[in-house]
């Protein structure tokens, strides 16, 4: 299966047209912190490329190998999602249910751990990190979550262990030293209300791990993010000094608000008034990318909404998610062929989002993100048609 991204002459022409439009387009008057807002005078330090679960387009997600590759590809920050073990150690998994990202089903000694739970209102059947000690989890190995789209990644199935947050932070330090630049940590607490309910609060061990790694200072290269609101408010009230980011979605509502009987949804939080409320406790927002540029009715890339301008008006950074190279994740007009696993015109999609004024992007393919940022900042780098 080919994974080569090819730019045809027609695509190059279209790319150059996009780049020209970026140069000529007027910039937003909104001025977010640290140089966002229309990117007046922006450089690579202002626009962040965030390795989504590492370089998960090339290695099984949330493994040290994925994190390392993201940094070596040039990611400014590497995302690590944290959940808890039974013995209250934070480990790096996108979800606490791990049947799709580890080989736990192949371990007969853990067959009796398979169970059904309700997490944030969703009934799930599988194996859950909070039912394993760290020592038990370390006997498992990571597998590719999307084998039907990322066949090449299955080459690495069974090779990598589930890392702890401490191990992720140690790797970050080592890579920062070797690469002679700060590799940032972008940490998400997963299902904090649920974990509070089972007596395994995430925030206290998270802050302890950051203190131990000397990453709890105001200038530390760390962001803390959550899809819930209460834990971010608690962290802000505790005067946590690193930036906080409220994750948003094009649908649904924060689990903590649902649990509290609060009727507000993500749509409510994403309005201009909602964003102003978020700015009272957070420094940025992580919207679903469709909230910034939605798809048109025919599945093609539409026109930007006011989301970025509204967020920048209240000094919130905007880091949308998730940018991926495969056709399956791209607007219909940017697909190349009919194979959902083949690479489409992801470069053009990302350039449109940089032009919309975002301050960073979460991407499974950090090398592509670095390239599009460079092209946006210097259109002369584009090859001649």
mmCIF file of C-alpha atoms in Angstrom:
data_model
loop_
_atom_site.group_PDB
_atom_site.id
_atom_site.type_symbol
_atom_site.label_atom_id
_atom_site.label_comp_id
_atom_site.label_asym_id
_atom_site.label_seq_id
_atom_site.Cartn_x
_atom_site.Cartn_y
_atom_site.Cartn_z
ATOM 1 C CA UNK A 1 0.000 0.000 0.000
ATOM 2 C CA UNK A 2 1.529 3.300 -1.049
ATOM 3 C CA UNK A 3 1.908 5.952 1.642
ATOM 4 C CA UNK A 4 3.710 8.463 -0.576
ATOM 5 C CA UNK A 5 2.202 11.923 -0.762
ATOM 6 C CA UNK A 6 2.458 13.122 -4.368
ATOM 7 C CA UNK A 7 1.804 16.652 -5.600
ATOM 8 C CA UNK A 8 0.669 16.683 -9.224
ATOM 9 C CA UNK A 9 1.199 19.705 -11.463
ATOM 10 C CA UNK A 10 -2.440 20.659 -10.899
ATOM 11 C CA UNK A 11 -2.022 20.324 -7.140
ATOM 12 C CA UNK A 12 1.118 22.453 -7.224
ATOM 13 C CA UNK A 13 -0.741 25.129 -9.144
ATOM 14 C CA UNK A 14 -3.552 25.034 -6.591
ATOM 15 C CA UNK A 15 -1.036 25.153 -3.752
ATOM 16 C CA UNK A 16 0.681 28.215 -5.191
ATOM 17 C CA UNK A 17 -2.716 29.880 -5.585
ATOM 18 C CA UNK A 18 -3.474 29.204 -1.929
ATOM 19 C CA UNK A 19 -0.103 30.554 -0.859
ATOM 20 C CA UNK A 20 -0.581 33.696 -2.935
ATOM 21 C CA UNK A 21 -3.987 34.249 -1.376
ATOM 22 C CA UNK A 22 -2.394 33.918 2.068
ATOM 23 C CA UNK A 23 0.093 36.657 1.285
ATOM 24 C CA UNK A 24 -2.586 39.006 -0.079
ATOM 25 C CA UNK A 25 -5.330 38.238 2.445
ATOM 26 C CA UNK A 26 -6.045 40.862 5.115
ATOM 27 C CA UNK A 27 -5.115 39.922 8.655
ATOM 28 C CA UNK A 28 -7.425 39.846 11.644
ATOM 29 C CA UNK A 29 -7.470 42.803 13.993
ATOM 30 C CA UNK A 30 -7.730 40.510 16.993
ATOM 31 C CA UNK A 31 -4.501 40.177 18.948
ATOM 32 C CA UNK A 32 -4.130 36.965 20.958
ATOM 33 C CA UNK A 33 -1.298 36.392 23.430
ATOM 34 C CA UNK A 34 2.148 35.415 22.189
ATOM 35 C CA UNK A 35 1.721 36.704 18.694
ATOM 36 C CA UNK A 36 -1.289 34.938 17.153
ATOM 37 C CA UNK A 37 -4.114 37.060 15.703
ATOM 38 C CA UNK A 38 -3.689 37.112 11.960
ATOM 39 C CA UNK A 39 -0.022 36.215 12.420
ATOM 40 C CA UNK A 40 1.289 39.747 11.915
ATOM 41 C CA UNK A 41 5.052 39.306 12.127
ATOM 42 C CA UNK A 42 4.622 35.691 13.168
ATOM 43 C CA UNK A 43 7.489 33.254 13.049
ATOM 44 C CA UNK A 44 7.885 29.570 13.801
ATOM 45 C CA UNK A 45 8.054 30.240 17.541
ATOM 46 C CA UNK A 46 4.562 31.752 17.489
ATOM 47 C CA UNK A 47 2.854 28.933 15.566
ATOM 48 C CA UNK A 48 2.987 25.558 17.245
ATOM 49 C CA UNK A 49 3.082 22.105 15.723
ATOM 50 C CA UNK A 50 1.807 19.617 18.311
ATOM 51 C CA UNK A 51 2.483 15.920 17.837
ATOM 52 C CA UNK A 52 -0.931 14.322 18.427
ATOM 53 C CA UNK A 53 -0.347 11.298 20.676
ATOM 54 C CA UNK A 54 3.223 11.588 19.382
ATOM 55 C CA UNK A 55 3.778 10.867 15.709
ATOM 56 C CA UNK A 56 0.796 8.533 15.650
ATOM 57 C CA UNK A 57 0.633 8.539 11.868
ATOM 58 C CA UNK A 58 3.854 6.517 11.880
ATOM 59 C CA UNK A 59 4.002 4.587 15.178
ATOM 60 C CA UNK A 60 1.397 3.145 17.570
ATOM 61 C CA UNK A 61 0.029 6.061 19.566
ATOM 62 C CA UNK A 62 1.132 6.996 23.068
ATOM 63 C CA UNK A 63 4.371 5.040 23.018
ATOM 64 C CA UNK A 64 7.809 6.410 23.748
ATOM 65 C CA UNK A 65 8.707 5.583 20.142
ATOM 66 C CA UNK A 66 5.822 7.731 18.890
ATOM 67 C CA UNK A 67 6.743 10.598 21.214
ATOM 68 C CA UNK A 68 10.410 10.475 20.227
ATOM 69 C CA UNK A 69 9.656 10.433 16.519
ATOM 70 C CA UNK A 70 7.374 13.463 16.880
ATOM 71 C CA UNK A 71 10.155 15.453 18.507
ATOM 72 C CA UNK A 72 12.701 14.382 15.903
ATOM 73 C CA UNK A 73 10.279 15.429 13.156
ATOM 74 C CA UNK A 74 10.249 18.934 14.615
ATOM 75 C CA UNK A 75 7.117 19.025 16.772
ATOM 76 C CA UNK A 76 7.258 21.903 19.253
ATOM 77 C CA UNK A 77 5.034 20.057 21.709
ATOM 78 C CA UNK A 78 4.166 16.391 22.086
ATOM 79 C CA UNK A 79 0.751 15.413 23.415
ATOM 80 C CA UNK A 80 0.404 12.877 26.217
ATOM 81 C CA UNK A 81 -3.034 11.812 27.509
ATOM 82 C CA UNK A 82 -3.050 10.484 31.071
ATOM 83 C CA UNK A 83 -5.215 7.961 32.907
ATOM 84 C CA UNK A 84 -4.632 6.165 36.217
ATOM 85 C CA UNK A 85 -3.648 2.647 37.204
ATOM 86 C CA UNK A 86 -5.103 0.834 40.212
ATOM 87 C CA UNK A 87 -2.073 1.883 42.254
ATOM 88 C CA UNK A 88 -2.591 5.545 41.256
ATOM 89 C CA UNK A 89 0.233 5.937 38.758
ATOM 90 C CA UNK A 90 -0.454 8.073 35.692
ATOM 91 C CA UNK A 91 0.119 6.271 32.408
ATOM 92 C CA UNK A 92 -0.127 7.456 28.824
ATOM 93 C CA UNK A 93 -3.235 6.162 27.040
ATOM 94 C CA UNK A 94 -5.886 7.995 25.045
ATOM 95 C CA UNK A 95 -8.573 6.106 26.940
ATOM 96 C CA UNK A 96 -8.699 4.048 30.118
ATOM 97 C CA UNK A 97 -10.307 1.254 28.041
ATOM 98 C CA UNK A 98 -7.290 -0.349 26.376
ATOM 99 C CA UNK A 99 -8.511 -3.242 24.230
ATOM 100 C CA UNK A 100 -7.921 -1.258 21.019
ATOM 101 C CA UNK A 101 -4.445 0.030 21.837
ATOM 102 C CA UNK A 102 -2.770 -2.913 23.613
ATOM 103 C CA UNK A 103 -2.539 -6.698 23.295
ATOM 104 C CA UNK A 104 -4.429 -7.227 26.555
ATOM 105 C CA UNK A 105 -6.918 -9.581 24.852
ATOM 106 C CA UNK A 106 -4.029 -11.951 24.101
ATOM 107 C CA UNK A 107 -3.167 -12.318 27.804
ATOM 108 C CA UNK A 108 -5.198 -15.204 29.270
ATOM 109 C CA UNK A 109 -4.105 -14.247 32.764
ATOM 110 C CA UNK A 110 -6.206 -11.066 32.418
ATOM 111 C CA UNK A 111 -9.280 -12.606 30.793
ATOM 112 C CA UNK A 112 -11.301 -12.172 33.983
ATOM 113 C CA UNK A 113 -10.562 -8.429 34.020
ATOM 114 C CA UNK A 114 -12.784 -7.874 30.983
ATOM 115 C CA UNK A 115 -15.824 -5.984 32.185
ATOM 116 C CA UNK A 116 -18.470 -3.410 31.274
ATOM 117 C CA UNK A 117 -18.406 0.090 32.727
ATOM 118 C CA UNK A 118 -20.084 3.411 32.087
ATOM 119 C CA UNK A 119 -17.555 6.188 31.477
ATOM 120 C CA UNK A 120 -18.925 9.696 30.972
ATOM 121 C CA UNK A 121 -22.338 8.278 30.186
ATOM 122 C CA UNK A 122 -21.080 5.779 27.595
ATOM 123 C CA UNK A 123 -21.253 2.029 28.250
ATOM 124 C CA UNK A 124 -17.966 0.338 27.332
ATOM 125 C CA UNK A 125 -16.872 -3.288 27.461
ATOM 126 C CA UNK A 126 -13.203 -4.157 27.648
ATOM 127 C CA UNK A 127 -10.206 -3.813 29.920
ATOM 128 C CA UNK A 128 -9.596 -0.666 31.963
ATOM 129 C CA UNK A 129 -6.331 0.781 33.280
ATOM 130 C CA UNK A 130 -7.773 1.368 36.747
ATOM 131 C CA UNK A 131 -8.173 -2.401 37.135
ATOM 132 C CA UNK A 132 -4.449 -3.041 36.629
ATOM 133 C CA UNK A 133 -1.417 -2.196 38.695
ATOM 134 C CA UNK A 134 1.458 -0.530 36.894
ATOM 135 C CA UNK A 135 3.464 -3.761 37.076
ATOM 136 C CA UNK A 136 0.621 -5.610 35.358
ATOM 137 C CA UNK A 137 0.209 -2.967 32.664
ATOM 138 C CA UNK A 138 3.926 -3.159 31.934
ATOM 139 C CA UNK A 139 3.460 -6.752 30.777
ATOM 140 C CA UNK A 140 1.237 -5.504 27.923
ATOM 141 C CA UNK A 141 2.419 -4.137 24.585
ATOM 142 C CA UNK A 142 0.966 -1.414 22.393
ATOM 143 C CA UNK A 143 -0.749 -2.096 19.062
ATOM 144 C CA UNK A 144 -1.889 0.167 16.240
ATOM 145 C CA UNK A 145 -5.381 1.564 16.880
ATOM 146 C CA UNK A 146 -6.264 2.044 13.190
ATOM 147 C CA UNK A 147 -4.781 -1.007 11.433
ATOM 148 C CA UNK A 148 -7.198 -0.758 8.519
ATOM 149 C CA UNK A 149 -5.872 2.727 7.676
ATOM 150 C CA UNK A 150 -2.306 2.472 8.961
ATOM 151 C CA UNK A 151 -1.160 -0.979 7.936
ATOM 152 C CA UNK A 152 2.501 0.027 8.081
ATOM 153 C CA UNK A 153 2.145 0.881 11.763
ATOM 154 C CA UNK A 154 1.185 -2.704 12.562
ATOM 155 C CA UNK A 155 4.824 -3.564 11.879
ATOM 156 C CA UNK A 156 5.500 -2.218 15.380
ATOM 157 C CA UNK A 157 2.696 -4.081 17.173
ATOM 158 C CA UNK A 158 3.967 -5.802 20.289
ATOM 159 C CA UNK A 159 7.244 -3.881 20.527
ATOM 160 C CA UNK A 160 6.480 -1.000 22.882
ATOM 161 C CA UNK A 161 5.276 -0.884 26.478
ATOM 162 C CA UNK A 162 2.671 1.455 27.966
ATOM 163 C CA UNK A 163 4.696 4.420 29.274
ATOM 164 C CA UNK A 164 4.148 6.314 32.493
ATOM 165 C CA UNK A 165 3.842 10.086 32.601
ATOM 166 C CA UNK A 166 7.184 10.159 34.425
ATOM 167 C CA UNK A 167 8.818 8.247 31.560
ATOM 168 C CA UNK A 168 7.293 10.643 29.028
ATOM 169 C CA UNK A 169 8.634 13.647 30.932
ATOM 170 C CA UNK A 170 12.080 12.059 31.256
ATOM 171 C CA UNK A 171 12.141 11.418 27.506
ATOM 172 C CA UNK A 172 11.140 15.045 26.919
ATOM 173 C CA UNK A 173 14.103 16.206 29.003
ATOM 174 C CA UNK A 174 16.545 13.904 27.220
ATOM 175 C CA UNK A 175 15.328 14.941 23.764
ATOM 176 C CA UNK A 176 15.413 18.635 24.671
ATOM 177 C CA UNK A 177 19.043 18.224 25.679
ATOM 178 C CA UNK A 178 19.980 16.243 22.587
ATOM 179 C CA UNK A 179 18.085 18.415 20.093
ATOM 180 C CA UNK A 180 19.189 21.628 21.824
ATOM 181 C CA UNK A 181 15.678 23.038 22.013
ATOM 182 C CA UNK A 182 12.771 22.740 24.398
ATOM 183 C CA UNK A 183 10.466 19.917 23.445
ATOM 184 C CA UNK A 184 7.184 20.839 25.094
ATOM 185 C CA UNK A 185 4.718 18.575 26.908
ATOM 186 C CA UNK A 186 1.017 18.993 26.080
ATOM 187 C CA UNK A 187 -0.800 16.890 28.701
ATOM 188 C CA UNK A 188 -4.484 15.995 28.739
ATOM 189 C CA UNK A 189 -6.315 14.630 31.761
ATOM 190 C CA UNK A 190 -8.804 12.028 30.519
ATOM 191 C CA UNK A 191 -12.190 11.581 32.218
ATOM 192 C CA UNK A 192 -11.283 13.478 35.420
ATOM 193 C CA UNK A 193 -14.814 13.333 36.862
ATOM 194 C CA UNK A 194 -14.939 9.568 36.310
ATOM 195 C CA UNK A 195 -11.548 9.057 37.955
ATOM 196 C CA UNK A 196 -12.572 11.269 40.878
ATOM 197 C CA UNK A 197 -15.557 8.949 41.289
ATOM 198 C CA UNK A 198 -13.375 5.848 41.626
ATOM 199 C CA UNK A 199 -10.967 7.491 44.066
ATOM 200 C CA UNK A 200 -8.128 8.009 41.581
ATOM 201 C CA UNK A 201 -8.005 11.770 41.064
ATOM 202 C CA UNK A 202 -5.673 12.732 38.222
ATOM 203 C CA UNK A 203 -4.693 16.263 39.170
ATOM 204 C CA UNK A 204 -2.645 15.608 42.314
ATOM 205 C CA UNK A 205 -0.271 13.023 40.805
ATOM 206 C CA UNK A 206 -0.042 15.118 37.637
ATOM 207 C CA UNK A 207 1.121 18.180 39.539
ATOM 208 C CA UNK A 208 3.494 16.062 41.632
ATOM 209 C CA UNK A 209 5.066 14.627 38.472
ATOM 210 C CA UNK A 210 5.454 18.125 36.991
ATOM 211 C CA UNK A 211 7.095 19.392 40.187
ATOM 212 C CA UNK A 212 9.491 16.453 40.202
ATOM 213 C CA UNK A 213 10.413 17.178 36.587
ATOM 214 C CA UNK A 214 10.809 20.914 37.401
ATOM 215 C CA UNK A 215 8.083 21.744 34.883
ATOM 216 C CA UNK A 216 5.698 23.635 37.160
ATOM 217 C CA UNK A 217 7.142 27.096 36.508
ATOM 218 C CA UNK A 218 5.501 29.912 34.581
ATOM 219 C CA UNK A 219 7.938 29.567 31.667
ATOM 220 C CA UNK A 220 7.868 25.761 31.586
ATOM 221 C CA UNK A 221 7.151 24.304 28.109
ATOM 222 C CA UNK A 222 3.902 22.697 29.261
ATOM 223 C CA UNK A 223 0.206 22.995 28.449
ATOM 224 C CA UNK A 224 -2.490 21.233 30.486
ATOM 225 C CA UNK A 225 -5.762 20.485 28.714
ATOM 226 C CA UNK A 226 -9.108 18.854 29.395
ATOM 227 C CA UNK A 227 -12.517 18.337 27.773
ATOM 228 C CA UNK A 228 -14.022 19.050 31.205
ATOM 229 C CA UNK A 229 -14.287 22.443 32.864
ATOM 230 C CA UNK A 230 -14.308 21.888 36.633
ATOM 231 C CA UNK A 231 -10.801 20.448 36.836
ATOM 232 C CA UNK A 232 -9.384 23.336 34.819
ATOM 233 C CA UNK A 233 -11.120 25.796 37.113
ATOM 234 C CA UNK A 234 -9.657 23.953 40.100
ATOM 235 C CA UNK A 235 -6.170 24.075 38.612
ATOM 236 C CA UNK A 236 -6.568 27.790 37.915
ATOM 237 C CA UNK A 237 -7.798 28.399 41.469
ATOM 238 C CA UNK A 238 -4.750 26.490 42.741
ATOM 239 C CA UNK A 239 -2.618 28.988 40.799
ATOM 240 C CA UNK A 240 -1.052 26.444 38.516
ATOM 241 C CA UNK A 241 1.481 28.468 36.574
ATOM 242 C CA UNK A 242 1.519 26.661 33.228
ATOM 243 C CA UNK A 243 -1.114 27.499 30.589
ATOM 244 C CA UNK A 244 -4.488 25.755 30.713
ATOM 245 C CA UNK A 245 -6.442 24.806 27.591
ATOM 246 C CA UNK A 246 -10.159 24.075 27.375
ATOM 247 C CA UNK A 247 -10.847 21.371 24.813
ATOM 248 C CA UNK A 248 -14.064 21.728 22.846
ATOM 249 C CA UNK A 249 -16.095 19.606 20.449
ATOM 250 C CA UNK A 250 -18.528 20.175 17.617
ATOM 251 C CA UNK A 251 -21.083 18.087 19.539
ATOM 252 C CA UNK A 252 -21.956 16.984 23.053
ATOM 253 C CA UNK A 253 -21.212 18.547 26.425
ATOM 254 C CA UNK A 254 -18.470 18.382 29.083
ATOM 255 C CA UNK A 255 -18.951 15.327 31.293
ATOM 256 C CA UNK A 256 -18.588 17.365 34.487
ATOM 257 C CA UNK A 257 -21.363 19.747 33.448
ATOM 258 C CA UNK A 258 -23.645 16.828 32.565
ATOM 259 C CA UNK A 259 -22.914 15.208 35.939
ATOM 260 C CA UNK A 260 -23.724 18.472 37.724
ATOM 261 C CA UNK A 261 -26.980 18.992 35.830
ATOM 262 C CA UNK A 262 -25.575 22.048 34.045
ATOM 263 C CA UNK A 263 -27.332 22.296 30.646
ATOM 264 C CA UNK A 264 -24.459 24.024 28.837
ATOM 265 C CA UNK A 265 -23.021 22.225 25.834
ATOM 266 C CA UNK A 266 -19.794 22.572 23.888
ATOM 267 C CA UNK A 267 -21.770 24.666 21.408
ATOM 268 C CA UNK A 268 -22.626 27.074 24.236
ATOM 269 C CA UNK A 269 -19.006 27.245 25.367
ATOM 270 C CA UNK A 270 -17.890 27.924 21.781
ATOM 271 C CA UNK A 271 -19.907 31.112 21.312
ATOM 272 C CA UNK A 272 -18.268 34.498 21.795
ATOM 273 C CA UNK A 273 -19.851 34.731 25.257
ATOM 274 C CA UNK A 274 -18.837 31.170 26.088
ATOM 275 C CA UNK A 275 -15.252 31.820 25.061
ATOM 276 C CA UNK A 276 -15.188 34.932 27.230
ATOM 277 C CA UNK A 277 -16.190 32.716 30.149
ATOM 278 C CA UNK A 278 -13.434 30.243 29.352
ATOM 279 C CA UNK A 279 -10.916 33.086 29.320
ATOM 280 C CA UNK A 280 -11.616 33.593 33.023
ATOM 281 C CA UNK A 281 -9.752 30.370 33.860
ATOM 282 C CA UNK A 282 -7.892 29.187 30.748
ATOM 283 C CA UNK A 283 -5.254 30.500 28.372
ATOM 284 C CA UNK A 284 -6.350 28.708 25.228
ATOM 285 C CA UNK A 285 -8.921 26.509 23.547
ATOM 286 C CA UNK A 286 -8.600 23.320 21.554
ATOM 287 C CA UNK A 287 -11.561 23.188 19.184
ATOM 288 C CA UNK A 288 -12.484 20.398 16.833
ATOM 289 C CA UNK A 289 -11.201 21.608 13.465
ATOM 290 C CA UNK A 290 -14.738 21.769 12.020
ATOM 291 C CA UNK A 291 -15.462 24.542 14.518
ATOM 292 C CA UNK A 292 -12.841 26.679 12.784
ATOM 293 C CA UNK A 293 -13.549 25.696 9.171
ATOM 294 C CA UNK A 294 -16.597 23.463 8.806
ATOM 295 C CA UNK A 295 -17.305 21.167 5.910
ATOM 296 C CA UNK A 296 -19.825 22.284 3.327
ATOM 297 C CA UNK A 297 -22.933 20.201 2.633
ATOM 298 C CA UNK A 298 -21.077 18.276 -0.082
ATOM 299 C CA UNK A 299 -18.204 17.370 2.273
ATOM 300 C CA UNK A 300 -15.767 19.886 0.830
ATOM 301 C CA UNK A 301 -13.833 22.404 2.916
ATOM 302 C CA UNK A 302 -16.062 25.355 3.733
ATOM 303 C CA UNK A 303 -15.436 28.907 4.874
ATOM 304 C CA UNK A 304 -13.933 29.913 8.236
ATOM 305 C CA UNK A 305 -16.290 30.747 11.075
ATOM 306 C CA UNK A 306 -15.772 33.585 13.545
ATOM 307 C CA UNK A 307 -14.355 31.146 16.118
ATOM 308 C CA UNK A 308 -10.704 32.245 15.854
ATOM 309 C CA UNK A 309 -11.558 35.948 15.942
ATOM 310 C CA UNK A 310 -13.899 35.427 18.898
ATOM 311 C CA UNK A 311 -11.226 33.491 20.818
ATOM 312 C CA UNK A 312 -8.460 35.968 20.008
ATOM 313 C CA UNK A 313 -10.707 38.849 21.094
ATOM 314 C CA UNK A 314 -10.507 37.483 24.653
ATOM 315 C CA UNK A 315 -6.804 36.558 24.417
ATOM 316 C CA UNK A 316 -7.284 32.809 24.012
ATOM 317 C CA UNK A 317 -4.862 30.774 21.938
ATOM 318 C CA UNK A 318 -6.472 28.447 19.380
ATOM 319 C CA UNK A 319 -5.033 24.952 18.821
ATOM 320 C CA UNK A 320 -7.490 22.868 16.733
ATOM 321 C CA UNK A 321 -7.434 19.092 16.352
ATOM 322 C CA UNK A 322 -6.802 16.712 14.548
ATOM 323 C CA UNK A 323 -4.929 16.973 11.243
ATOM 324 C CA UNK A 324 -4.170 13.697 9.499
ATOM 325 C CA UNK A 325 -2.835 12.916 6.039
ATOM 326 C CA UNK A 326 -5.152 10.087 4.998
ATOM 327 C CA UNK A 327 -8.133 10.619 2.687
ATOM 328 C CA UNK A 328 -10.407 9.221 5.399
ATOM 329 C CA UNK A 329 -9.835 12.351 7.483
ATOM 330 C CA UNK A 330 -9.722 15.007 4.750
ATOM 331 C CA UNK A 331 -12.443 17.114 3.118
ATOM 332 C CA UNK A 332 -13.850 15.470 -0.009
ATOM 333 C CA UNK A 333 -12.260 17.998 -2.353
ATOM 334 C CA UNK A 334 -8.807 17.218 -0.975
ATOM 335 C CA UNK A 335 -8.955 13.442 -1.409
ATOM 336 C CA UNK A 336 -6.549 11.767 -3.832
ATOM 337 C CA UNK A 337 -8.207 8.688 -5.293
ATOM 338 C CA UNK A 338 -10.705 6.475 -3.500
ATOM 339 C CA UNK A 339 -8.508 4.551 -1.055
ATOM 340 C CA UNK A 340 -9.333 5.915 2.430
ATOM 341 C CA UNK A 341 -5.831 4.978 3.637
ATOM 342 C CA UNK A 342 -4.024 6.830 0.833
ATOM 343 C CA UNK A 343 -2.609 10.268 1.461
ATOM 344 C CA UNK A 344 -4.647 13.198 0.166
ATOM 345 C CA UNK A 345 -3.881 16.903 -0.126
ATOM 346 C CA UNK A 346 -3.351 17.448 3.589
ATOM 347 C CA UNK A 347 -0.939 20.306 2.885
ATOM 348 C CA UNK A 348 -3.716 22.399 1.370
ATOM 349 C CA UNK A 349 -6.032 21.728 4.296
ATOM 350 C CA UNK A 350 -3.454 22.796 6.839
ATOM 351 C CA UNK A 351 -2.551 25.933 4.904
ATOM 352 C CA UNK A 352 -6.200 26.967 4.998
ATOM 353 C CA UNK A 353 -6.202 26.658 8.802
ATOM 354 C CA UNK A 354 -2.963 28.612 9.230
ATOM 355 C CA UNK A 355 -4.561 31.301 7.032
ATOM 356 C CA UNK A 356 -7.625 31.278 9.292
ATOM 357 C CA UNK A 357 -5.394 32.489 12.125
ATOM 358 C CA UNK A 358 -4.926 29.442 14.349
ATOM 359 C CA UNK A 359 -1.979 29.501 16.747
ATOM 360 C CA UNK A 360 -1.090 25.830 16.451
ATOM 361 C CA UNK A 361 -2.339 22.490 15.171
ATOM 362 C CA UNK A 362 -2.552 18.972 16.552
ATOM 363 C CA UNK A 363 -1.363 16.544 13.900
ATOM 364 C CA UNK A 364 -0.673 12.813 13.642
ATOM 365 C CA UNK A 365 2.008 13.711 11.068
ATOM 366 C CA UNK A 366 4.299 16.306 12.659
ATOM 367 C CA UNK A 367 6.604 16.482 9.637
ATOM 368 C CA UNK A 368 3.664 17.609 7.502
ATOM 369 C CA UNK A 369 2.709 20.174 10.134
ATOM 370 C CA UNK A 370 6.233 21.624 10.188
ATOM 371 C CA UNK A 371 6.234 21.796 6.392
ATOM 372 C CA UNK A 372 2.912 23.621 6.161
ATOM 373 C CA UNK A 373 3.940 26.090 8.835
ATOM 374 C CA UNK A 374 7.147 26.805 6.905
ATOM 375 C CA UNK A 375 5.192 27.235 3.670
ATOM 376 C CA UNK A 376 2.727 29.560 5.373
ATOM 377 C CA UNK A 377 5.478 31.713 6.832
ATOM 378 C CA UNK A 378 7.492 31.764 3.600
ATOM 379 C CA UNK A 379 5.439 30.979 0.474
ATOM 380 C CA UNK A 380 8.631 31.271 -1.593
ATOM 381 C CA UNK A 381 9.533 27.793 -0.316
ATOM 382 C CA UNK A 382 6.804 26.261 -2.484
ATOM 383 C CA UNK A 383 8.201 24.490 -5.586
ATOM 384 C CA UNK A 384 7.570 25.982 -8.987
ATOM 385 C CA UNK A 385 4.618 24.525 -10.886
#
